[in-house]
Amino acid sequence: STADQERGGANFGDVSAYTCGDLEEIYRLRISETQLASGSSMTPQAYSDLDALALAALLKAGDISVREVHELAVAATAKANGAFNFALDLQDRGPPPALPNGPLAGVPTLIKDINGHLEGYPIRYGSRLYEGITSPKSTHVGLGIQRAGMDVIGVSSAPEFSLEGHTANLLTGDV
């Protein structure tokens, strides 16, 4: 990508034609580009340069901690939310106590306020009608996120009842 070239990294182009083995090599190279020394702290720039698979590999290898990635994700999301108003719920519930199982173990994510609900998290469907409601149980999508081992750091906005192709609603305004 252009960003990879500007950073002096490799240009991997369109990855749709690669095999799983190719993709593993690409992610290994991307991880090596971050130049994280053992025991070193991850910078916000290094965090933003990595995708979910690269973060998962670093977490699994013990090169970074779940707490470190969680705190970076929460801080980055809070900062971006101030400018873009995309997050409904950023209550920091803390990182998982230990690295969970799953292919994306410890990787932070937001869940969309449509169908990826988790038990105890707010659900609003982008509507003021649902303010103050929490999900009584996890949905199928929410359970998949949990099985993948992801660290849910909050809920992102959605258009009211997902009726439009962009997020603008009376609950949170334009995103």
Coordinates of N, CA and C in Angstrom, one line a residue:
S1 N 0.8 -1.2 0.0 CA 0.0 0.0 0.0 C 0.9 1.2 0.0
T2 N 0.3 2.4 -0.3 CA 1.0 3.6 -0.3 C 1.6 3.9 1.1
A3 N 0.8 3.6 2.2 CA 1.3 3.8 3.5 C 2.5 3.0 3.8
D4 N 2.5 1.7 3.3 CA 3.6 0.8 3.5 C 4.9 1.4 2.8
Q5 N 4.7 1.9 1.6 CA 5.8 2.5 0.8 C 6.3 3.7 1.5
E6 N 5.4 4.6 2.0 CA 5.9 5.8 2.7 C 6.7 5.5 3.9
R7 N 6.4 4.4 4.6 CA 7.1 4.0 5.8 C 8.4 3.3 5.5
G8 N 8.6 3.0 4.2 CA 9.7 2.2 3.8 C 9.5 0.7 3.9
G9 N 8.3 0.3 4.1 CA 8.0 -1.1 4.3 C 7.7 -1.8 2.9
A10 N 7.4 -3.0 3.0 CA 7.1 -3.8 1.8 C 5.7 -3.4 1.3
N11 N 5.5 -3.5 0.0 CA 4.2 -3.3 -0.6 C 3.7 -4.6 -1.0
F12 N 2.6 -5.0 -0.3 CA 2.0 -6.3 -0.5 C 0.8 -6.3 -1.4
G13 N 0.4 -5.1 -1.9 CA -0.7 -5.0 -2.9 C -2.0 -5.7 -2.5
D14 N -2.7 -6.2 -3.5 CA -4.0 -6.9 -3.3 C -3.7 -8.3 -2.8
V15 N -4.2 -8.6 -1.5 CA -3.9 -9.9 -0.9 C -4.9 -10.9 -1.3
S16 N -5.9 -10.6 -2.1 CA -6.9 -11.6 -2.4 C -6.4 -12.8 -3.2
A17 N -5.3 -12.7 -3.9 CA -4.7 -13.8 -4.6 C -3.7 -14.7 -3.9
Y18 N -3.4 -14.3 -2.6 CA -2.4 -15.0 -1.8 C -3.0 -16.3 -1.2
T19 N -2.2 -17.3 -0.9 CA -2.6 -18.4 -0.2 C -2.5 -18.1 1.3
C20 N -3.0 -19.0 2.1 CA -2.9 -18.9 3.6 C -1.4 -18.8 4.0
G21 N -0.5 -19.6 3.4 CA 0.9 -19.6 3.7 C 1.5 -18.3 3.3
D22 N 1.1 -17.7 2.2 CA 1.6 -16.4 1.8 C 1.2 -15.3 2.8
L23 N -0.1 -15.4 3.2 CA -0.5 -14.4 4.2 C 0.2 -14.5 5.5
E24 N 0.5 -15.7 6.0 CA 1.2 -15.9 7.2 C 2.6 -15.2 7.1
E25 N 3.3 -15.4 5.9 CA 4.6 -14.8 5.7 C 4.4 -13.2 5.7
I26 N 3.4 -12.7 5.0 CA 3.2 -11.3 5.0 C 3.0 -10.7 6.4
Y27 N 2.2 -11.4 7.2 CA 2.0 -10.9 8.6 C 3.3 -11.0 9.4
R28 N 4.1 -12.1 9.2 CA 5.3 -12.2 9.9 C 6.2 -11.0 9.5
L29 N 6.3 -10.6 8.2 CA 7.1 -9.5 7.8 C 6.5 -8.2 8.4
R30 N 5.2 -8.0 8.4 CA 4.7 -6.8 9.0 C 5.0 -6.7 10.5
I31 N 5.0 -7.8 11.2 CA 5.3 -7.8 12.6 C 6.8 -7.4 12.8
S32 N 7.6 -8.0 11.9 CA 9.1 -7.7 12.1 C 9.3 -6.2 11.8
E33 N 8.5 -5.6 10.9 CA 8.7 -4.2 10.6 C 8.5 -3.2 11.8
T34 N 7.7 -3.7 12.8 CA 7.4 -2.9 14.0 C 8.6 -2.8 14.9
Q35 N 9.6 -3.7 14.7 CA 10.8 -3.7 15.5 C 10.6 -3.5 17.0
L36 N 9.7 -4.3 17.5 CA 9.4 -4.3 18.9 C 10.5 -5.2 19.6
A37 N 11.3 -4.6 20.4 CA 12.3 -5.4 21.2 C 11.5 -6.1 22.3
S38 N 12.0 -7.3 22.7 CA 11.4 -8.0 23.8 C 11.3 -7.2 25.0
G39 N 10.1 -7.1 25.6 CA 9.9 -6.4 26.8 C 9.6 -4.9 26.6
S40 N 9.7 -4.4 25.3 CA 9.5 -3.0 25.1 C 8.0 -2.6 25.0
S41 N 7.7 -1.4 25.2 CA 6.3 -0.9 25.2 C 6.0 -0.6 23.7
M42 N 4.7 -0.9 23.4 CA 4.2 -0.6 22.1 C 3.8 0.9 22.0
T43 N 4.2 1.5 21.0 CA 3.8 2.9 20.8 C 2.5 3.0 20.1
P44 N 1.8 4.1 20.2 CA 0.5 4.3 19.5 C 0.7 4.1 18.0
Q45 N 1.8 4.6 17.4 CA 2.1 4.4 16.0 C 2.3 3.0 15.6
A46 N 3.0 2.2 16.4 CA 3.2 0.8 16.1 C 1.9 0.1 16.2
Y47 N 1.0 0.4 17.2 CA -0.3 -0.2 17.3 C -1.1 0.1 16.1
S48 N -1.1 1.3 15.6 CA -2.0 1.7 14.5 C -1.5 1.1 13.1
D49 N -0.2 0.7 13.1 CA 0.4 0.1 11.9 C 0.0 -1.4 11.7
L50 N -0.5 -2.0 12.8 CA -0.7 -3.4 12.8 C -2.2 -3.7 12.6
D51 N -2.5 -4.8 11.9 CA -3.9 -5.3 11.8 C -4.1 -6.3 12.9
A52 N -5.4 -6.9 12.9 CA -5.8 -7.8 13.9 C -4.9 -9.0 14.0
L53 N -4.6 -9.6 12.8 CA -3.8 -10.8 12.8 C -2.4 -10.6 13.4
A54 N -1.8 -9.4 13.0 CA -0.4 -9.1 13.5 C -0.5 -8.9 15.0
L55 N -1.5 -8.2 15.5 CA -1.6 -8.0 17.0 C -1.8 -9.3 17.7
A56 N -2.6 -10.2 17.1 CA -2.9 -11.5 17.7 C -1.6 -12.3 17.8
A57 N -0.7 -12.2 16.8 CA 0.5 -13.0 16.8 C 1.5 -12.4 17.8
L58 N 1.5 -11.1 18.0 CA 2.4 -10.5 19.0 C 1.9 -10.9 20.4
L59 N 0.6 -10.8 20.6 CA 0.0 -11.2 21.9 C 0.3 -12.7 22.2
K60 N 0.1 -13.5 21.2 CA 0.3 -15.0 21.4 C 1.8 -15.3 21.8
A61 N 2.7 -14.5 21.1 CA 4.2 -14.7 21.3 C 4.6 -14.1 22.6
G62 N 3.8 -13.3 23.3 CA 4.1 -12.7 24.5 C 5.0 -11.4 24.3
D63 N 5.1 -10.9 23.1 CA 5.9 -9.7 22.8 C 5.2 -8.5 23.3
I64 N 3.9 -8.5 23.5 CA 3.2 -7.4 24.0 C 2.1 -8.0 25.0
S65 N 1.7 -7.2 25.9 CA 0.7 -7.7 26.9 C -0.7 -7.3 26.5
V66 N -1.7 -8.1 26.9 CA -3.1 -7.8 26.7 C -3.4 -6.4 27.3
R67 N -2.9 -6.1 28.5 CA -3.2 -4.8 29.1 C -2.7 -3.7 28.2
E68 N -1.5 -3.8 27.7 CA -0.8 -2.8 26.9 C -1.7 -2.5 25.7
V69 N -2.1 -3.5 25.0 CA -2.9 -3.4 23.7 C -4.3 -2.8 24.1
H70 N -4.8 -3.3 25.1 CA -6.2 -2.8 25.6 C -6.1 -1.3 25.9
E71 N -5.1 -0.9 26.7 CA -5.0 0.5 27.0 C -4.8 1.4 25.8
L72 N -3.9 0.9 24.9 CA -3.7 1.7 23.6 C -5.0 1.8 22.8
A73 N -5.7 0.7 22.7 CA -7.0 0.7 21.9 C -8.0 1.6 22.5
V74 N -8.2 1.6 23.9 CA -9.2 2.4 24.5 C -8.8 3.9 24.4
A75 N -7.5 4.2 24.5 CA -7.1 5.6 24.4 C -7.2 6.1 22.9
A76 N -6.9 5.3 22.0 CA -7.0 5.7 20.6 C -8.4 5.9 20.2
T77 N -9.3 5.0 20.7 CA -10.7 5.1 20.3 C -11.3 6.3 21.0
A78 N -11.0 6.6 22.2 CA -11.5 7.8 22.9 C -11.1 9.0 22.2
K79 N -9.9 9.1 21.7 CA -9.3 10.3 21.0 C -10.1 10.4 19.7
A80 N -10.2 9.4 18.9 CA -10.8 9.5 17.6 C -12.3 9.7 17.8
N81 N -12.9 9.2 18.8 CA -14.4 9.4 19.0 C -14.7 10.9 19.3
G82 N -13.8 11.6 19.9 CA -13.9 13.0 20.1 C -14.1 13.8 18.8
A83 N -13.5 13.3 17.8 CA -13.6 14.0 16.5 C -14.7 13.4 15.6
F84 N -14.9 12.1 15.7 CA -15.8 11.5 14.8 C -17.2 11.0 15.4
N85 N -17.3 10.9 16.7 CA -18.6 10.6 17.3 C -19.1 9.2 16.9
F86 N -18.3 8.2 16.9 CA -18.7 6.9 16.4 C -19.0 5.9 17.5
A87 N -18.6 6.1 18.7 CA -18.7 5.1 19.8 C -19.8 5.5 20.7
L88 N -20.7 4.6 21.0 CA -21.8 4.8 22.0 C -21.3 4.4 23.4
D89 N -20.5 3.4 23.5 CA -20.2 2.9 24.8 C -18.7 2.6 24.9
L90 N -18.0 3.4 25.6 CA -16.5 3.2 25.8 C -16.2 3.0 27.3
Q91 N -17.1 2.4 28.0 CA -16.9 2.1 29.4 C -15.7 1.1 29.5
D92 N -14.6 1.5 30.1 CA -13.5 0.6 30.1 C -13.7 -0.5 31.2
R93 N -14.0 -1.7 30.7 CA -14.2 -2.8 31.6 C -12.9 -3.5 31.9
G94 N -11.8 -3.0 31.4 CA -10.5 -3.6 31.7 C -10.2 -4.7 30.7
P95 N -9.0 -5.0 30.6 CA -8.6 -6.1 29.7 C -8.9 -7.4 30.2
P96 N -8.9 -8.4 29.4 CA -9.1 -9.8 29.9 C -8.1 -10.1 31.0
P97 N -8.4 -10.8 32.0 CA -7.4 -11.1 33.1 C -6.2 -11.9 32.5
A98 N -6.4 -12.7 31.5 CA -5.3 -13.5 30.9 C -5.6 -13.5 29.4
L99 N -4.7 -13.9 28.6 CA -4.9 -14.1 27.2 C -5.9 -15.2 27.0
P100 N -7.1 -14.8 26.4 CA -8.1 -15.9 26.1 C -7.7 -16.8 25.0
N101 N -8.4 -17.8 24.8 CA -8.2 -18.7 23.6 C -8.9 -18.1 22.4
G102 N -8.5 -18.5 21.3 CA -9.1 -18.0 20.0 C -8.1 -17.5 19.1
P103 N -8.4 -17.4 17.8 CA -7.5 -17.0 16.8 C -7.2 -15.5 16.9
L104 N -8.1 -14.7 17.5 CA -7.8 -13.3 17.6 C -7.8 -12.9 19.1
A105 N -7.2 -13.8 19.9 CA -7.1 -13.6 21.3 C -6.5 -12.3 21.8
G106 N -7.3 -11.5 22.5 CA -6.8 -10.3 23.1 C -6.8 -9.1 22.1
V107 N -7.2 -9.3 20.9 CA -7.3 -8.2 19.9 C -8.5 -7.3 20.2
P108 N -8.3 -6.0 20.4 CA -9.4 -5.1 20.8 C -10.3 -4.9 19.6
T109 N -11.6 -4.7 19.9 CA -12.6 -4.4 18.9 C -13.8 -3.7 19.5
L110 N -14.5 -3.0 18.6 CA -15.8 -2.4 19.0 C -16.8 -3.3 18.3
I111 N -18.0 -3.5 18.9 CA -19.1 -4.2 18.3 C -20.1 -3.2 17.8
K112 N -20.7 -3.5 16.7 CA -21.7 -2.6 16.0 C -23.0 -2.7 16.7
D113 N -23.7 -1.6 16.9 CA -25.0 -1.6 17.7 C -26.1 -2.1 16.8
I114 N -25.9 -3.3 16.2 CA -26.9 -3.8 15.3 C -27.2 -5.3 15.7
N115 N -26.3 -6.2 15.5 CA -26.6 -7.6 15.9 C -25.4 -8.3 16.6
G116 N -24.3 -7.7 16.9 CA -23.2 -8.3 17.6 C -23.3 -8.1 19.1
H117 N -24.5 -8.1 19.6 CA -24.6 -7.8 21.1 C -24.1 -8.8 22.0
L118 N -23.6 -8.3 23.1 CA -23.0 -9.2 24.2 C -23.9 -9.0 25.4
E119 N -24.1 -10.0 26.2 CA -24.8 -9.9 27.4 C -24.3 -8.8 28.3
G120 N -25.2 -8.0 28.8 CA -24.8 -6.9 29.7 C -24.3 -5.6 29.0
Y121 N -24.1 -5.6 27.7 CA -23.7 -4.4 27.0 C -24.9 -3.7 26.5
P122 N -24.8 -2.4 26.3 CA -26.0 -1.6 25.9 C -26.4 -2.0 24.4
I123 N -27.7 -2.0 24.2 CA -28.1 -2.1 22.8 C -29.1 -1.0 22.5
R124 N -29.0 -0.4 21.4 CA -29.8 0.8 21.0 C -30.3 0.7 19.6
Y125 N -29.7 -0.1 18.8 CA -30.1 -0.1 17.3 C -30.2 1.3 16.7
G126 N -29.4 2.2 17.3 CA -29.3 3.6 16.7 C -30.5 4.4 17.0
S127 N -31.4 3.9 18.0 CA -32.7 4.6 18.2 C -32.8 5.0 19.7
R128 N -33.4 6.2 19.9 CA -33.7 6.7 21.2 C -34.7 5.8 21.9
L129 N -35.4 5.0 21.2 CA -36.4 4.1 21.8 C -35.8 3.1 22.7
Y130 N -34.5 2.8 22.4 CA -33.8 1.7 23.2 C -32.8 2.2 24.2
E131 N -32.8 3.5 24.4 CA -31.8 4.1 25.4 C -32.0 3.4 26.8
G132 N -30.9 3.1 27.4 CA -31.0 2.4 28.7 C -31.2 0.9 28.7
I133 N -31.3 0.3 27.6 CA -31.5 -1.1 27.5 C -30.2 -1.8 27.4
T134 N -30.0 -2.9 28.1 CA -28.9 -3.8 27.9 C -29.3 -5.1 27.4
S135 N -28.4 -5.8 26.7 CA -28.7 -7.1 26.1 C -28.8 -8.1 27.2
P136 N -29.9 -8.8 27.2 CA -30.1 -9.9 28.2 C -29.3 -11.1 27.9
K137 N -28.8 -11.3 26.7 CA -28.0 -12.4 26.3 C -27.1 -12.0 25.1
S138 N -26.1 -12.8 24.8 CA -25.3 -12.6 23.7 C -25.9 -13.2 22.4
T139 N -25.8 -12.4 21.3 CA -26.3 -12.9 20.0 C -25.3 -13.9 19.4
H140 N -25.7 -14.5 18.3 CA -24.8 -15.5 17.6 C -23.5 -14.8 17.2
V141 N -23.6 -13.6 16.7 CA -22.5 -12.8 16.3 C -21.6 -12.5 17.5
G142 N -22.3 -12.0 18.6 CA -21.5 -11.7 19.8 C -20.8 -12.9 20.3
L143 N -21.4 -14.1 20.3 CA -20.7 -15.3 20.8 C -19.5 -15.6 19.9
G144 N -19.6 -15.4 18.6 CA -18.5 -15.6 17.7 C -17.3 -14.7 18.0
I145 N -17.6 -13.4 18.3 CA -16.6 -12.5 18.7 C -15.9 -13.0 20.0
Q146 N -16.7 -13.5 21.0 CA -16.1 -14.0 22.2 C -15.3 -15.3 21.9
R147 N -15.8 -16.2 21.1 CA -15.1 -17.4 20.8 C -13.7 -17.1 20.1
A148 N -13.7 -16.0 19.3 CA -12.5 -15.6 18.7 C -11.5 -15.1 19.7
G149 N -11.9 -14.8 20.9 CA -11.0 -14.3 22.0 C -10.8 -12.8 22.0
M150 N -11.6 -12.1 21.2 CA -11.4 -10.6 21.1 C -11.8 -9.9 22.4
D151 N -11.1 -8.8 22.6 CA -11.3 -7.9 23.7 C -12.3 -6.8 23.3
V152 N -13.6 -6.9 23.7 CA -14.5 -5.9 23.3 C -14.4 -4.7 24.2
I153 N -14.0 -3.5 23.5 CA -13.8 -2.3 24.3 C -14.9 -1.3 24.2
G154 N -16.0 -1.7 23.5 CA -17.1 -0.8 23.4 C -18.1 -1.1 22.3
V155 N -19.1 -0.2 22.1 CA -20.1 -0.4 21.1 C -20.0 0.8 20.2
S156 N -20.1 0.5 18.9 CA -20.1 1.6 17.9 C -21.5 2.0 17.4
S157 N -21.6 3.2 17.0 CA -22.9 3.7 16.5 C -23.4 2.9 15.2
A158 N -24.7 3.0 15.0 CA -25.3 2.5 13.8 C -26.5 3.4 13.4
P159 N -26.8 3.3 12.1 CA -28.0 4.1 11.7 C -29.2 3.5 12.4
E160 N -30.3 4.3 12.6 CA -31.4 3.8 13.3 C -32.0 2.6 12.6
F161 N -32.0 1.5 13.3 CA -32.5 0.2 12.8 C -31.8 -0.2 11.5
S162 N -30.6 0.3 11.2 CA -29.9 0.0 10.0 C -30.6 0.2 8.8
L163 N -31.5 1.3 8.8 CA -32.3 1.6 7.6 C -31.6 2.4 6.5
E164 N -30.4 2.9 6.9 CA -29.7 3.8 5.9 C -28.3 3.2 5.8
G165 N -27.6 3.6 4.7 CA -26.3 3.1 4.4 C -25.2 4.0 5.1
H166 N -25.6 5.0 5.9 CA -24.6 5.7 6.6 C -25.1 6.0 8.1
T167 N -24.2 6.2 9.0 CA -24.7 6.4 10.4 C -25.0 7.8 10.7
A168 N -26.3 8.1 10.8 CA -26.8 9.3 11.2 C -28.1 9.0 11.9
N169 N -28.3 9.4 13.2 CA -29.5 9.1 13.9 C -29.7 10.2 14.9
L170 N -30.9 10.2 15.5 CA -31.3 11.2 16.5 C -30.6 10.9 17.8
L171 N -30.2 9.6 18.0 CA -29.5 9.3 19.3 C -28.1 9.9 19.4
T172 N -27.3 9.7 18.4 CA -25.9 10.2 18.4 C -25.6 11.3 17.4
G173 N -26.5 11.6 16.5 CA -26.2 12.6 15.4 C -25.4 12.0 14.3
D174 N -24.9 12.8 13.4 CA -24.1 12.3 12.3 C -22.8 11.8 12.8
V175 N -22.3 10.8 12.1 CA -21.0 10.2 12.4 C -20.2 10.4 11.2

